Coordinates of C-alpha atoms in Angstrom, one line a residue:
X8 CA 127.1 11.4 72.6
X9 CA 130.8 10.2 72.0
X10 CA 133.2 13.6 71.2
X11 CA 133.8 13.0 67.7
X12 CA 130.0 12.0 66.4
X13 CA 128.2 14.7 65.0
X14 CA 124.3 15.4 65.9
X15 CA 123.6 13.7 62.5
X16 CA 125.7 10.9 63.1
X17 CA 124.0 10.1 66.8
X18 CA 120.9 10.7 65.5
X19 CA 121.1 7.9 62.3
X20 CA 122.1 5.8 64.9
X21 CA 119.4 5.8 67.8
X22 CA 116.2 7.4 66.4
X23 CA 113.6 6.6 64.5
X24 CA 112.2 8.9 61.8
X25 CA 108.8 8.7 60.7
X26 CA 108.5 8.4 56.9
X27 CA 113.0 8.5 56.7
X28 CA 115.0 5.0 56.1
X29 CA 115.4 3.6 59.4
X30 CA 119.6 3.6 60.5
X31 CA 119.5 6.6 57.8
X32 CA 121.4 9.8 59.3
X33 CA 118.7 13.0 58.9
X34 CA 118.9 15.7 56.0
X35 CA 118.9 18.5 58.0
X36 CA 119.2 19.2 62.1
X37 CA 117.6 21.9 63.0
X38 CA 118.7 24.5 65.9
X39 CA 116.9 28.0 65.8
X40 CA 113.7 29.8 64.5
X41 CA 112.5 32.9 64.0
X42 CA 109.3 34.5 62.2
X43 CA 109.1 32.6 58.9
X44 CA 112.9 31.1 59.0
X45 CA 114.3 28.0 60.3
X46 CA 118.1 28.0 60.6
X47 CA 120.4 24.7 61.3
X48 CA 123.2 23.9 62.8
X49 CA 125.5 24.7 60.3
X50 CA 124.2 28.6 60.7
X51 CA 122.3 28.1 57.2
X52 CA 118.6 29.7 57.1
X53 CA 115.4 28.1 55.5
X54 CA 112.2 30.1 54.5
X55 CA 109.6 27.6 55.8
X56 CA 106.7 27.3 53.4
X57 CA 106.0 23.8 54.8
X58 CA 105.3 25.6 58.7
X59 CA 106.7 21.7 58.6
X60 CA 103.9 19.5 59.1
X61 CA 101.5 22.5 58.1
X62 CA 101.2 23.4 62.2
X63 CA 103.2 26.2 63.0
X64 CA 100.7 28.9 62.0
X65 CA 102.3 31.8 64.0
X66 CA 105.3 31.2 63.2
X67 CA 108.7 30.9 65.6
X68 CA 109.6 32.7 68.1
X69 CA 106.5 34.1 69.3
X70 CA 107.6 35.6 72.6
X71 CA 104.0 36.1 74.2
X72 CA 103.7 32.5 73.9
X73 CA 106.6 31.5 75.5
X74 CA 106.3 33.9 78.0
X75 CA 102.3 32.7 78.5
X76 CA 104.1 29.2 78.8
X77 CA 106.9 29.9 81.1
X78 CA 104.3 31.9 83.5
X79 CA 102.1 28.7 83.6
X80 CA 105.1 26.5 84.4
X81 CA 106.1 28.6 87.5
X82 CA 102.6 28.2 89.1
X83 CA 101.9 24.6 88.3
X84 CA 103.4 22.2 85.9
X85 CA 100.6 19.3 85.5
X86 CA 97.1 18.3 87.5
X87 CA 94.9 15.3 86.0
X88 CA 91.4 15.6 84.5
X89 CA 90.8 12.9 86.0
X90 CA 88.5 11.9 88.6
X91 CA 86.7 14.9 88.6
X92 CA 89.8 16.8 89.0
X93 CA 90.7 20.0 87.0
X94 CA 92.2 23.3 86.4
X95 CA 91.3 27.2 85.4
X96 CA 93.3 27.0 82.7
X97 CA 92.0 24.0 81.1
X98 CA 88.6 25.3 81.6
X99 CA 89.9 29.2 80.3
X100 CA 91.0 27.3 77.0
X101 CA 87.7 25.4 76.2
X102 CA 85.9 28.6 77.1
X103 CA 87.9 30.4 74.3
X104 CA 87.5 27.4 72.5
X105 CA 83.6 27.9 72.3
X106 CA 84.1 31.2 71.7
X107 CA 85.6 30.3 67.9
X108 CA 84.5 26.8 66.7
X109 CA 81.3 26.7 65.3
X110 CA 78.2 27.5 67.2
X111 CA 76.4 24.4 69.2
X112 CA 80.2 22.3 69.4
X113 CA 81.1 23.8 73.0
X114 CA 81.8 20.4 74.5
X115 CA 85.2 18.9 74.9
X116 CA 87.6 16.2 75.1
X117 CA 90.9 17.3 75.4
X118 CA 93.9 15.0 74.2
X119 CA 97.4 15.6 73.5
X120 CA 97.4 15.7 69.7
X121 CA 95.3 14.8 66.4
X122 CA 95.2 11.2 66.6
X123 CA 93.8 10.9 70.4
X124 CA 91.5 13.7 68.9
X125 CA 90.6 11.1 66.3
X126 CA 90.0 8.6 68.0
X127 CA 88.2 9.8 70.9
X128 CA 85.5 11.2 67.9
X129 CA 85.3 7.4 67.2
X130 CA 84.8 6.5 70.5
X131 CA 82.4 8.9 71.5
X132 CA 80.8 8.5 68.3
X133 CA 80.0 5.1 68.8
X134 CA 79.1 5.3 72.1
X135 CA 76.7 7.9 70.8
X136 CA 74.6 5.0 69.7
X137 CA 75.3 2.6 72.1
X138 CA 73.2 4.7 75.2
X139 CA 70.3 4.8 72.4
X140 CA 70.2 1.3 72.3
X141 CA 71.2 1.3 68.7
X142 CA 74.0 -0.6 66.8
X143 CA 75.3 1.8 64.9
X144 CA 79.5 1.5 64.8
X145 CA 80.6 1.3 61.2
X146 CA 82.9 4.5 60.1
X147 CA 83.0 6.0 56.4
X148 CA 86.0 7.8 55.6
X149 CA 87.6 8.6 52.1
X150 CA 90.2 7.3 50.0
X151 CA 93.8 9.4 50.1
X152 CA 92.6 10.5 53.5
X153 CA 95.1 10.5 56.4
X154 CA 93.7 10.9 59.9
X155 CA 96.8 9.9 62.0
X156 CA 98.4 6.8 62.6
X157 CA 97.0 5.3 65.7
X158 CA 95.0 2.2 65.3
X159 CA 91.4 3.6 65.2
X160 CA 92.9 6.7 62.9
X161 CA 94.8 4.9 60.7
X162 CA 92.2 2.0 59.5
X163 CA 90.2 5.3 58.5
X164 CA 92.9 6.5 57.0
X165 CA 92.6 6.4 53.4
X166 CA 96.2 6.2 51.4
X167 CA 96.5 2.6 50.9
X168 CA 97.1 -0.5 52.8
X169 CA 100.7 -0.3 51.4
X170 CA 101.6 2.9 52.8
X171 CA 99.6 2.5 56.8
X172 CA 99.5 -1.3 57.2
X173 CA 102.5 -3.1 55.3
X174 CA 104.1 -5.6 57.9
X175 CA 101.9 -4.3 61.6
X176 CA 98.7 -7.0 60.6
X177 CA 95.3 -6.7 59.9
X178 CA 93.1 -3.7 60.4
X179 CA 90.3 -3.8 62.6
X180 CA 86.8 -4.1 61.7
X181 CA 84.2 -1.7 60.7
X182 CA 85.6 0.7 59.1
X183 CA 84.7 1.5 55.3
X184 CA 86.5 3.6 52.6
X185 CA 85.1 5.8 49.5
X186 CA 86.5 7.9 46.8
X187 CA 87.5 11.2 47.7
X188 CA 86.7 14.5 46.0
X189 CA 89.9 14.9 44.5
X190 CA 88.2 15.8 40.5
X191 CA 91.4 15.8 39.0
X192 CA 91.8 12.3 40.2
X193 CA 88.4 11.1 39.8
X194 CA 87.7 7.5 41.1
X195 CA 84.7 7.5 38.4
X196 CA 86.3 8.4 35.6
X197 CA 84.1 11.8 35.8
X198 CA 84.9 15.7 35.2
X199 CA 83.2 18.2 37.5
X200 CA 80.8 19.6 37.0
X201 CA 79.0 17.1 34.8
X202 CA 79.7 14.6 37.6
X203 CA 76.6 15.7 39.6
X204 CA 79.3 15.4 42.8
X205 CA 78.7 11.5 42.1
X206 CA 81.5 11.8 45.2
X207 CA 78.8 12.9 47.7
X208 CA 76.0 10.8 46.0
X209 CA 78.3 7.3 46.9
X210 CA 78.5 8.5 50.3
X211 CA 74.7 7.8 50.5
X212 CA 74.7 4.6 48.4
X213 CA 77.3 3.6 50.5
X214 CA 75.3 4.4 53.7
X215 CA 71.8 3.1 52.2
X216 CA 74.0 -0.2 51.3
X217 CA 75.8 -0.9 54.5
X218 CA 72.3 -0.1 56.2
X219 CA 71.6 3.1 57.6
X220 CA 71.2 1.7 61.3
X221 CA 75.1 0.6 61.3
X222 CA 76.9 3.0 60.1
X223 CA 77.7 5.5 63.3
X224 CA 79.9 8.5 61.9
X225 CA 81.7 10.1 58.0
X226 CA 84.6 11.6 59.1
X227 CA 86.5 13.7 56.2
X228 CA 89.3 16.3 56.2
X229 CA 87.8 19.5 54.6
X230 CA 90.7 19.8 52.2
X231 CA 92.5 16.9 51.9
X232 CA 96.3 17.5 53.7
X233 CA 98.6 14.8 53.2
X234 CA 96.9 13.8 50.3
X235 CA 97.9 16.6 48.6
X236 CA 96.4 19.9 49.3
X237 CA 93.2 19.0 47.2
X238 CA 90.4 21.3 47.9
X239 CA 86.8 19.7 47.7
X240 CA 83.9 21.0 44.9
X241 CA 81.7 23.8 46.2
X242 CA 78.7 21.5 46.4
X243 CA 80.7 18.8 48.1
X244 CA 80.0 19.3 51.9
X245 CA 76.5 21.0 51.6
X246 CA 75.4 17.7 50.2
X247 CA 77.5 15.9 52.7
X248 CA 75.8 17.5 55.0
X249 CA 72.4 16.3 54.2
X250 CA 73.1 13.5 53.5
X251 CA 74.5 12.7 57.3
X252 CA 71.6 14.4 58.7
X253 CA 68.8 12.6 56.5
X254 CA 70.3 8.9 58.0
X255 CA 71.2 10.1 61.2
X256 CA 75.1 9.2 60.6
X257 CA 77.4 11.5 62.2
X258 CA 79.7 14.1 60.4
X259 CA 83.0 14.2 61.8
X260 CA 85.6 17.2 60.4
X261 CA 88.7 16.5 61.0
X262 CA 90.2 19.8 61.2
X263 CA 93.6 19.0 62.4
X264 CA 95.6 20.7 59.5
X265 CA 92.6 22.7 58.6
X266 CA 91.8 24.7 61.5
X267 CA 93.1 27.4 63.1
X268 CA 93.4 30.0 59.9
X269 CA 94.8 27.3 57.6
X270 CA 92.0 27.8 54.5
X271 CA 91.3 31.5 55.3
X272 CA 89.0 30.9 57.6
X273 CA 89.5 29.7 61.6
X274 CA 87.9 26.7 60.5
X275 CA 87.8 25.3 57.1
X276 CA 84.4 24.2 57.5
X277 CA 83.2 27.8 57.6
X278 CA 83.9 28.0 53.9
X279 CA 81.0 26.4 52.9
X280 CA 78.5 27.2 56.1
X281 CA 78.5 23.7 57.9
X282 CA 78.6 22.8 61.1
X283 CA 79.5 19.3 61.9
X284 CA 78.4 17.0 64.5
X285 CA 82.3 16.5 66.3
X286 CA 85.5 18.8 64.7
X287 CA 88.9 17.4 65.8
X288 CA 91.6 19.4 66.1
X289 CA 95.4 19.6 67.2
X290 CA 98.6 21.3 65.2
X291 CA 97.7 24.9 65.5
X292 CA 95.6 25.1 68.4
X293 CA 99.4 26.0 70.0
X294 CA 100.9 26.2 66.6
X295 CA 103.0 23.4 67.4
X296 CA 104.6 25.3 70.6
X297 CA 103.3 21.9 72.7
X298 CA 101.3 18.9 71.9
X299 CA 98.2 19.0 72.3
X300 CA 94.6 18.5 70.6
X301 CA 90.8 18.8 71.6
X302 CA 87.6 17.1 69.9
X303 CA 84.4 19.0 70.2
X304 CA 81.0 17.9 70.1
X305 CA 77.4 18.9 69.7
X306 CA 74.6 19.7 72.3
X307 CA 72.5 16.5 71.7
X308 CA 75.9 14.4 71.9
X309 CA 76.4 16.0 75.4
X310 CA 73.1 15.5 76.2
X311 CA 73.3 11.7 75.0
X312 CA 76.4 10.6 77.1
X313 CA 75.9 13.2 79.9
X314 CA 76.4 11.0 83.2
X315 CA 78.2 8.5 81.9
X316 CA 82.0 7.7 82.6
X317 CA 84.3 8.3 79.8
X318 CA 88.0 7.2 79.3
X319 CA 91.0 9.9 78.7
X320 CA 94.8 10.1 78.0
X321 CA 96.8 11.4 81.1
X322 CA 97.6 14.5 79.4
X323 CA 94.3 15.7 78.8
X324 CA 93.8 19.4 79.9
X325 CA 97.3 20.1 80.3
X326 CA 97.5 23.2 81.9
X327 CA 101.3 24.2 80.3
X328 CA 99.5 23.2 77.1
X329 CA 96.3 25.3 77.6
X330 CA 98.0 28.2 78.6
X331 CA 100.0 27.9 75.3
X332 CA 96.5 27.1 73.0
X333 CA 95.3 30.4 75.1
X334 CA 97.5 33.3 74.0
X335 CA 97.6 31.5 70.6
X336 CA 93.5 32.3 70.3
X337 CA 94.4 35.7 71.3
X338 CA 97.1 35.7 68.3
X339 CA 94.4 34.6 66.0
X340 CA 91.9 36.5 66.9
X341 CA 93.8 39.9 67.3
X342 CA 95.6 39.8 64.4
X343 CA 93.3 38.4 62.0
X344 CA 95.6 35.8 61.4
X345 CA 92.6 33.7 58.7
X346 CA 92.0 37.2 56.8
X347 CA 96.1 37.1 56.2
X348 CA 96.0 33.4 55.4
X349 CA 93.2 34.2 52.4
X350 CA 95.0 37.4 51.4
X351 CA 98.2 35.8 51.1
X352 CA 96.6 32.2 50.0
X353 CA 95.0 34.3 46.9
X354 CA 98.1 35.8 45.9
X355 CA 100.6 33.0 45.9
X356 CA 97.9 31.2 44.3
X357 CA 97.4 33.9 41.2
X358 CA 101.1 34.2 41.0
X359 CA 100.9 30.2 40.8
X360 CA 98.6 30.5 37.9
X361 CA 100.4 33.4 36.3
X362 CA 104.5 32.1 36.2
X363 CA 103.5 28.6 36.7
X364 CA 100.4 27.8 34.8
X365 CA 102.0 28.1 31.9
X366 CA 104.6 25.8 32.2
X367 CA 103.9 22.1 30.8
X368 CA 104.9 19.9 33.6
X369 CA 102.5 22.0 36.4
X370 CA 99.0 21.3 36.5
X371 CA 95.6 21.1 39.0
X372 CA 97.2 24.1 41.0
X373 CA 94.3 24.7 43.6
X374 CA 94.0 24.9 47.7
X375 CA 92.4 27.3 50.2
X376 CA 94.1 30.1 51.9
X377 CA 97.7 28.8 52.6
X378 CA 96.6 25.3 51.9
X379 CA 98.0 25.0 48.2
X380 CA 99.8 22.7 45.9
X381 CA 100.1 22.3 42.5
X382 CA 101.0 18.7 40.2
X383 CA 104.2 17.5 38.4
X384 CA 102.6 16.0 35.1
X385 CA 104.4 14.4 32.0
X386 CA 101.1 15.0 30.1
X387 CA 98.9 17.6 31.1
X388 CA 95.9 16.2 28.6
X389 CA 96.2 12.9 30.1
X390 CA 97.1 13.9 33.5
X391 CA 100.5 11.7 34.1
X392 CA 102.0 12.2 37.1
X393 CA 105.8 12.6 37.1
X394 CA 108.0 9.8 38.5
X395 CA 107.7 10.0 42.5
X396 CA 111.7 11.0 41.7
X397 CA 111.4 14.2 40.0
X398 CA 108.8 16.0 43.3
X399 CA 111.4 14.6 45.6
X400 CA 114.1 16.0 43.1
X401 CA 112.1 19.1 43.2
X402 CA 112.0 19.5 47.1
X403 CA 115.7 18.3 47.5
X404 CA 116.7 21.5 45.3
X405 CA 114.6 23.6 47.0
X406 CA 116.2 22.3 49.9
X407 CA 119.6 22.9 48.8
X408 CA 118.5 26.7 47.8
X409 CA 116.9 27.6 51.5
X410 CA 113.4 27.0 50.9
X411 CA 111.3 24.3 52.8
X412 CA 108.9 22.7 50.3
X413 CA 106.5 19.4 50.9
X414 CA 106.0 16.9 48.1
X415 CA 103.9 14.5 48.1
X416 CA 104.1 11.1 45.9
X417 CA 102.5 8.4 44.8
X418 CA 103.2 6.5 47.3
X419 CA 100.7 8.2 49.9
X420 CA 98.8 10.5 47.4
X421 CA 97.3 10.3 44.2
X422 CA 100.1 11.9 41.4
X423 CA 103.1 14.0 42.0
X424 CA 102.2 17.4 44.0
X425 CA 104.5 20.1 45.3
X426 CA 102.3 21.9 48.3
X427 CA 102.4 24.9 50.0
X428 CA 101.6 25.2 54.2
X429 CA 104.0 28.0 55.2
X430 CA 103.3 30.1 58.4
X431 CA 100.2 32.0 58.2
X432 CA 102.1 35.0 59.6
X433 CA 103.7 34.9 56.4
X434 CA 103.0 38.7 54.3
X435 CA 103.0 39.6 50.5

């Protein structure tokens, strides 16, 4: 860096942003964290009730993790899964692994991060099929989803062509959208609960129309993330469920922003009872400490490709990674770290209802545990959003006071929607 050019100045210059005008010098630069706060380089602190991209659930400056990391790094840095090749920590992590997700998902790919998660689901999904001789490779996935931005992710990825695929070319083949469960968006025009979940219901007209023996997997976020926060209908995934099961499609849960504590529970699907056939998951499995990510998968899945060869990322396993995803299990598990996410989720969200309710721009205010947001709306009887403008007004003040919101637009998801991820250490 020339003497002279500030951090900002360097940075606008040489690198790219995701979702920040390219050549565009950053808002804020970051230097130091601790607990809940984020301070930058000009000494000024933020509370953090974005955790930033919703992953840092334990918060910064954990120093058992650290210290769990550094200890790994002075006995060995890096061996390959593979080959055949592996380590004690890799195989510690997916043994701690089993011992929280869901009961029958205690196989694993390991990747480094959500969309390698997502797209080994696919893959192994697929392939599924293939070794039962059956053509089944077409994947469901819902409107205003966002599942990551690699190419098998981000053609399921739901937000609009605009937003994933303006300018890169055309997205590959079989892949298939439907309307969410967003109800205060409803693609049918319907109010819950009248609707009869006609969300859930189009799933299996979908999968009856596309013919049952070609479509291979529905893979769904349990609360819709960067779509705004948007928790599904009770009835939503129980009928989901069913449905899946009655024409052998897969159920994917894509529990990358969900998991680890995020909806009050260690894994969002647990609100509603289902287990799913493969459950990605990345973000807090270290709470953002180091990349890294793991998809799990059922018994009759193993059974199905067991013997076969499967492909991998070179990162896989990481043991620095694992021993990080480690001690951060221990954190969860120790310090109840979901039953502090739904006690805290419930009271932001009554306080929400109580000081913000009220007001006549603020409406749909809903989430689970610290998964919340609530919508910027000219009309509330008619439900018009507010000008993209005035949410990214709204997060630039909150900015400028010390408090890290997230917005989201219409420009990825459906109205104007202020949300709420902060650490899920975060107390009343």
């Amino acid at each position: 860096m020339n003497p002279g050019n500030t951090v900002n100045d360097w940075d606008g210059d040489h690198i790219i942003h995701p979702l920040h005008p390219v050549g565009q010098s950053p808002r804020v630069a970051m230097e130091k964290g601790h607990g809940v706060v984020l301070q930058d380089t000009e000494g000024k602190e933020y509370l953090d009730c974005r955790a930033q991209l919703a992953c840092v659930n334990l918060g910064y400056g954990r120093q058992e993790i650290i210290d769990a990391v550094v200890e790994q790094m002075n006995k060995l840095q890096y061996t390959t899964l593979f080959h055949g090749f592996t380590n004690p920590v890799a195989v510690e992590c997916a043994q701690r692994l089993a011992g929280i997700v869901p009961e029958g998902l205690a196989h694993f790919v390991f990747t480094s991060g959500g969309s390698e998660s997502v797209e080994s689901a696919f893959r192994i999904a697929r392939l599924f099929w293939h070794y039962q001789s059956r053509d089944k490779h077409k994947i469901i996935s819902l409107y205003d989803s966002y599942h990551g931005l690699s190419l098998g992710a981000a053609t399921a990825t739901g937000m609009g062509k605009g937003a994933v695929w303006s300018g890169t070319g055309p997205a590959p083949a079989g892949f298939l959208h439907i309307p969410s469960y967003d109800c205060y968006h409803c693609m049918f025009g319907k109010d819950y609960p009248g609707c009869d979940i006609q969300c859930a219901r189009f799933l299996e007209e979908t999968i009856v129309k596309e013919g049952p023996d070609s479509v291979a997997a529905f893979i769904a976020e349990p609360e819709l993330g960067v779509g705004g926060m948007i928790p599904p209908p009770p009835e939503y995934w129980p009928r989901v469920r069913d449905i899946c099961t009655t024409h052998n499609v897969l159920l994917i849960a894509d529990e990358v922003m969900t998991g680890f504590g995020r909806t009050g529970k260690m894994f969002a699907m647990e609100n509603w009872g289902i287990r799913p056939d493969m459950m990605v998951m990345a973000k807090g499995i270290t709470s953002a400490y180091l990349p890294f990510g793991a998809m799990a998968f059922s018994d009759d899945i193993f059974e199905a490709v067991k013997g076969t060869y499967m492909l991998g990322f070179t990162y896989a396993g990481h043991p620095v990674c694992a021993a990080a995803s480690i001690k951060c299990i221990d954190i969860y598990r120790k310090e109840e770290i979901a039953e502090n996410a739904a006690r805290v989720g419930k009271h932001v969200l009554d306080r929400l209802h109580a000081e913000f309710g009220p007001m006549p721009c603020v409406d749909n205010i809903s989430g689970l545990g610290l998964m919340l947001g609530f919508n910027l709306v000219s009309d509330k009887a008619a439900r018009t959003s507010m000008a993209p403008e005035v949410s990214a007004d709204v997060e630039n003040r909150a900015l400028a006071g010390g408090v890290l919101v997230r917005c989201m637009n219409p420009a990825t998801a459906p109205g104007s929607r202020i949300c709420f991820t902060p650490p899920l250490t975060m107390t009343i």
